[in-house]
Each structure stands twice: as C-alpha cells, then as structure tokens.
Coordinates of C-alpha atoms in Angstrom, one line a residue:
M24 CA -20.2 -11.6 -8.5
T25 CA -21.3 -9.2 -5.7
E26 CA -18.5 -7.0 -4.4
L27 CA -17.7 -7.2 -0.7
S28 CA -19.2 -4.3 1.2
Y29 CA -15.9 -3.1 2.7
L30 CA -14.5 -2.6 -0.8
T31 CA -17.5 -0.6 -1.8
A32 CA -17.4 1.6 1.3
T33 CA -13.6 2.2 1.0
R34 CA -13.9 3.2 -2.6
A35 CA -16.7 5.6 -2.0
S36 CA -14.9 7.1 1.0
Y37 CA -11.6 7.7 -0.9
D38 CA -13.5 9.1 -3.8
T39 CA -14.9 11.7 -1.4
V40 CA -11.6 12.7 0.2
A41 CA -9.2 12.3 -2.8
V42 CA -8.5 15.9 -3.5
D43 CA -8.0 16.9 0.2
Y44 CA -6.0 13.7 0.8
A45 CA -3.6 14.6 -2.0
E46 CA -3.2 18.2 -0.7
R47 CA -2.3 16.8 2.8
Y48 CA -0.1 13.9 1.9
G49 CA 1.1 14.6 -1.7
N50 CA 4.4 16.0 -0.5
A51 CA 4.7 14.0 2.7
L52 CA 7.8 12.1 1.7
A53 CA 9.9 15.3 1.9
S54 CA 9.6 15.2 5.7
M55 CA 10.0 11.4 6.1
P56 CA 13.7 10.5 5.9
L57 CA 13.4 7.0 7.2
T58 CA 10.6 6.2 4.7
R59 CA 12.8 7.6 1.9
A60 CA 15.6 5.4 3.0
M61 CA 13.5 2.2 2.8
L62 CA 12.1 3.3 -0.6
A63 CA 15.7 3.8 -1.8
A64 CA 16.7 0.3 -0.6
F65 CA 13.6 -1.2 -2.3
A66 CA 14.4 0.7 -5.5
E67 CA 18.0 -0.6 -5.5
L68 CA 16.9 -4.2 -4.9
V69 CA 14.3 -4.1 -7.7
Q70 CA 16.7 -2.5 -10.2
A71 CA 19.4 -5.1 -9.3
A72 CA 17.0 -8.0 -9.9
G73 CA 15.7 -6.6 -13.1
D74 CA 12.6 -8.9 -13.0
G75 CA 10.0 -6.4 -14.2
P76 CA 8.3 -3.2 -13.2
A77 CA 7.1 -2.3 -9.7
A78 CA 3.5 -1.7 -8.8
D79 CA 2.3 0.8 -6.2
I80 CA -0.8 -1.0 -4.9
G81 CA -3.2 1.4 -3.3
C82 CA -1.3 4.2 -4.8
G83 CA -3.6 7.0 -3.7
P84 CA -2.5 10.4 -5.3
G85 CA 0.6 8.7 -6.8
H86 CA 3.4 10.4 -4.8
V87 CA 5.1 7.1 -3.8
A88 CA 5.1 5.9 -7.4
A89 CA 6.5 9.2 -8.5
H90 CA 9.3 9.0 -6.0
L91 CA 10.2 5.5 -7.1
N92 CA 10.1 6.7 -10.7
A93 CA 12.6 9.5 -9.8
L94 CA 14.9 6.8 -8.3
G95 CA 14.9 5.0 -11.7
V96 CA 12.3 2.3 -11.1
P97 CA 9.8 1.5 -13.8
V98 CA 6.6 1.8 -11.9
F99 CA 2.8 2.1 -12.2
G100 CA 0.0 2.6 -9.7
V101 CA -3.2 0.8 -8.9
D102 CA -6.0 2.1 -6.7
L103 CA -9.5 1.1 -5.8
S104 CA -10.8 4.7 -6.0
P105 CA -11.3 6.1 -9.5
K106 CA -11.1 9.6 -8.1
M107 CA -7.7 8.8 -6.6
V108 CA -6.6 7.5 -10.0
E109 CA -7.8 10.7 -11.6
V110 CA -5.9 12.8 -9.1
A111 CA -2.7 10.7 -9.6
R112 CA -3.0 11.1 -13.4
Q113 CA -3.4 14.8 -13.1
R114 CA -0.4 15.2 -10.7
Y115 CA 1.9 12.8 -12.7
P116 CA 0.8 12.6 -16.3
G117 CA 4.0 10.8 -17.3
L118 CA 3.1 7.8 -15.2
R119 CA 0.5 5.1 -15.6
F120 CA -2.3 4.6 -13.1
H121 CA -5.4 2.5 -13.3
E122 CA -8.3 1.3 -11.1
G123 CA -8.1 -2.1 -9.4
S124 CA -8.5 -4.1 -6.2
M125 CA -5.6 -5.7 -4.4
T126 CA -7.9 -8.6 -3.7
A127 CA -7.9 -9.5 -7.4
L128 CA -5.1 -7.8 -9.4
D129 CA -5.5 -7.7 -13.1
L130 CA -1.9 -8.8 -13.6
K131 CA -0.2 -11.9 -14.9
D132 CA 1.6 -14.4 -12.7
G133 CA 5.2 -13.3 -12.0
E134 CA 4.7 -10.0 -13.8
L135 CA 6.2 -7.7 -11.2
G136 CA 9.7 -7.2 -9.9
G137 CA 8.4 -5.3 -7.0
I138 CA 5.3 -4.2 -5.1
V139 CA 4.8 -1.3 -2.8
A140 CA 1.8 -1.2 -0.5
W141 CA 1.9 2.0 1.5
Y142 CA -0.8 2.7 4.0
S143 CA -3.3 0.6 2.0
T144 CA -3.4 -2.9 3.4
H145 CA -4.8 -1.8 6.8
H146 CA -8.2 -1.2 5.1
I147 CA -8.4 -5.0 4.5
P148 CA -10.2 -6.9 7.2
T149 CA -7.7 -9.3 8.9
E150 CA -9.6 -12.4 7.6
Q151 CA -9.1 -11.1 4.0
L152 CA -5.4 -10.4 4.3
P153 CA -4.4 -13.9 3.2
V154 CA -6.2 -13.3 -0.1
V155 CA -4.3 -10.0 -0.6
F156 CA -0.9 -11.4 0.3
A157 CA -1.5 -14.4 -2.0
E158 CA -2.1 -11.9 -4.8
F159 CA 1.1 -10.2 -4.0
H160 CA 2.9 -13.6 -4.1
R161 CA 1.2 -14.6 -7.4
T162 CA 2.1 -11.4 -9.3
L163 CA 5.7 -11.1 -8.0
A164 CA 8.4 -12.8 -10.0
P165 CA 10.6 -15.2 -8.1
G166 CA 13.1 -13.1 -6.3
G167 CA 10.8 -10.1 -6.4
H168 CA 10.5 -7.7 -3.5
L169 CA 7.6 -6.3 -1.4
L170 CA 7.7 -3.1 0.6
L171 CA 4.7 -2.8 2.9
G172 CA 4.1 0.2 5.2
T173 CA 1.2 0.4 7.6
H174 CA 0.0 1.6 11.0
V175 CA 0.3 -1.2 13.6
G176 CA -1.5 -2.0 16.8
D177 CA -4.2 -4.4 17.9
E178 CA -7.6 -2.8 17.2
R179 CA -10.2 -2.4 14.5
L180 CA -11.3 1.2 13.9
H181 CA -14.3 2.4 12.1
L182 CA -13.8 5.8 10.6
Q183 CA -16.8 8.1 10.0
R184 CA -15.0 11.3 9.3
A185 CA -11.6 12.0 7.7
Y186 CA -9.9 14.8 5.9
G187 CA -12.9 17.1 6.6
H188 CA -15.4 14.7 5.0
P189 CA -17.9 12.0 6.1
V190 CA -16.5 8.6 5.3
S191 CA -17.2 5.0 6.2
Y192 CA -14.3 2.6 6.2
E193 CA -12.3 0.4 8.6
S194 CA -8.7 0.4 9.7
C195 CA -7.6 -3.0 10.9
L196 CA -4.4 -2.7 12.9
L197 CA -2.2 -5.7 13.6
P198 CA 1.1 -6.2 15.5
P199 CA 4.2 -6.3 13.2
D200 CA 4.8 -10.0 14.2
R201 CA 1.3 -11.0 13.0
I202 CA 1.7 -9.2 9.7
T203 CA 5.1 -11.0 9.3
E204 CA 3.4 -14.3 10.0
L205 CA 0.7 -13.7 7.4
L206 CA 3.2 -12.8 4.8
A207 CA 5.2 -15.9 5.6
E208 CA 2.1 -18.0 5.2
A209 CA 1.7 -16.5 1.7
G210 CA 5.3 -17.4 0.9
L211 CA 6.8 -13.9 1.3
I212 CA 9.7 -13.8 3.7
V213 CA 10.4 -10.6 5.6
S214 CA 14.1 -9.6 5.5
A215 CA 14.1 -6.2 7.1
R216 CA 11.8 -4.2 9.5
L217 CA 11.7 -0.6 10.4
L218 CA 9.4 0.4 13.4
E219 CA 8.7 4.0 14.0
E220 CA 7.2 4.9 17.3
P221 CA 4.5 7.6 17.7
G222 CA 5.9 11.1 17.5
E223 CA 5.3 14.5 16.1
G224 CA 2.5 14.2 13.5
R225 CA 2.1 10.4 14.1
K226 CA -0.5 9.1 16.6
R227 CA 0.3 5.4 16.2
P228 CA 3.4 3.3 15.5
H229 CA 4.2 2.5 11.9
V230 CA 6.1 -0.4 10.5
C231 CA 7.8 -0.8 7.2
L232 CA 8.5 -4.4 6.2
L233 CA 10.7 -5.4 3.3
A234 CA 9.9 -9.0 2.1
R235 CA 10.9 -11.2 -0.8
K236 CA 9.4 -14.0 -2.8
P237 CA 12.0 -16.8 -2.7
E238 CA 13.3 -18.2 -5.9
P239 CA 12.8 -22.0 -6.5
S240 CA 15.4 -24.1 -4.8

C-alpha cells in the first residue's frame, strides 16, 4: 500500500531536524510549569487505573516519555521519524522507543492505559484526524486516558524551513472546540482543558486536552 505523501514528507523533515530539535526542546519542560502540572495529573490518573502502560505517540526526542517515567508511569515512545527514534534512544537508553505512525499503530486493542500526543497531531491533515483519534480509541483500554497538547487556531500552514534546515510539512491548526468534537466523535470524552495564550516564547495559543475512553455501561 502506498504511503500518504504527508507522512513521507513529515518523516523526511523530522529526520533532517532531529538533532537540532532535541537540542532546542529536549529540556523544555523545565520552563513549562502548567504543562508539568497536566502531565502530573495524567500520570496520577494512569497509575490509579492500572490498565496498562502509556504510549507517547509522536515522541520526538523522548523528553515527555522520560518525564512520565520519572513520575512512575510505565511508558514507551513511538515516532514516525527513525532519526528521532535514534536520538530518543541515545538520550534515554533505559526507555523503549520504536518507529510507527499514529495513523496505524502496531498495538493491540485496549493495550494502553494512557496515550500522550504532544505537539504531534497538528501534522495530521484535518480530514485524517478521525483516523488517528479512532486509533487512539482502539488502543486505549476502557477507562484509559489521553493527554493531547497542540497549537490551536484556524489555519493550515506549510513549513519550508525550521530549526535551521529546509523542511516540507504542514501544520493544521484547529480551534479547541473542533478538536474536542472530533475526539468525541471517536468516543473520547474531554474532561479537562488548559488553554495557554501566546506569550514569551510562544507565538500561538496552545491547548492541552485531557480525555477519557468511557468504560462500558
């Protein structure tokens, strides 16, 4: 089956920028107290449910997975870019990282107690998001939790240069309410929302959504 062109372009772009991306963002959580608070809440919920490990989908250089691991969550990372996976393995040799696409996760139904998708789903064209959110729903155990963080807006950007390198990928920004609707259509119910407005070091608003896969009634 031929791979969709946006996946090929995104993989190649992040292979190109992986090392510089890790240098820029690998320690970013140290200056993000609100993000750390949401990650801590997510970690507590996943540990309390005890339904399986968490997966950091679109893990990049692995810093979010490492933070969750430090909070006591069994976690592994998945990324489309083999170079990003290589960097993550080098930075965190005690954790597991492998290549994969969020559009077709190589995971069993109900295998996960939690999913983190941090600054990764905005690379998915809006028309393809239902496929991704359906995969999140499929792989989460009933009662499992999703923490999704992303830029928000109402535009579709095409990036040609990033982190000092030529790239070719899109960033599809949606309003928080639309993301919430798409999650609900996939069977994932948002229970908490944190919206951070543009500020120092942040050009666009960012939303963090905590959602849950309901247990059968």
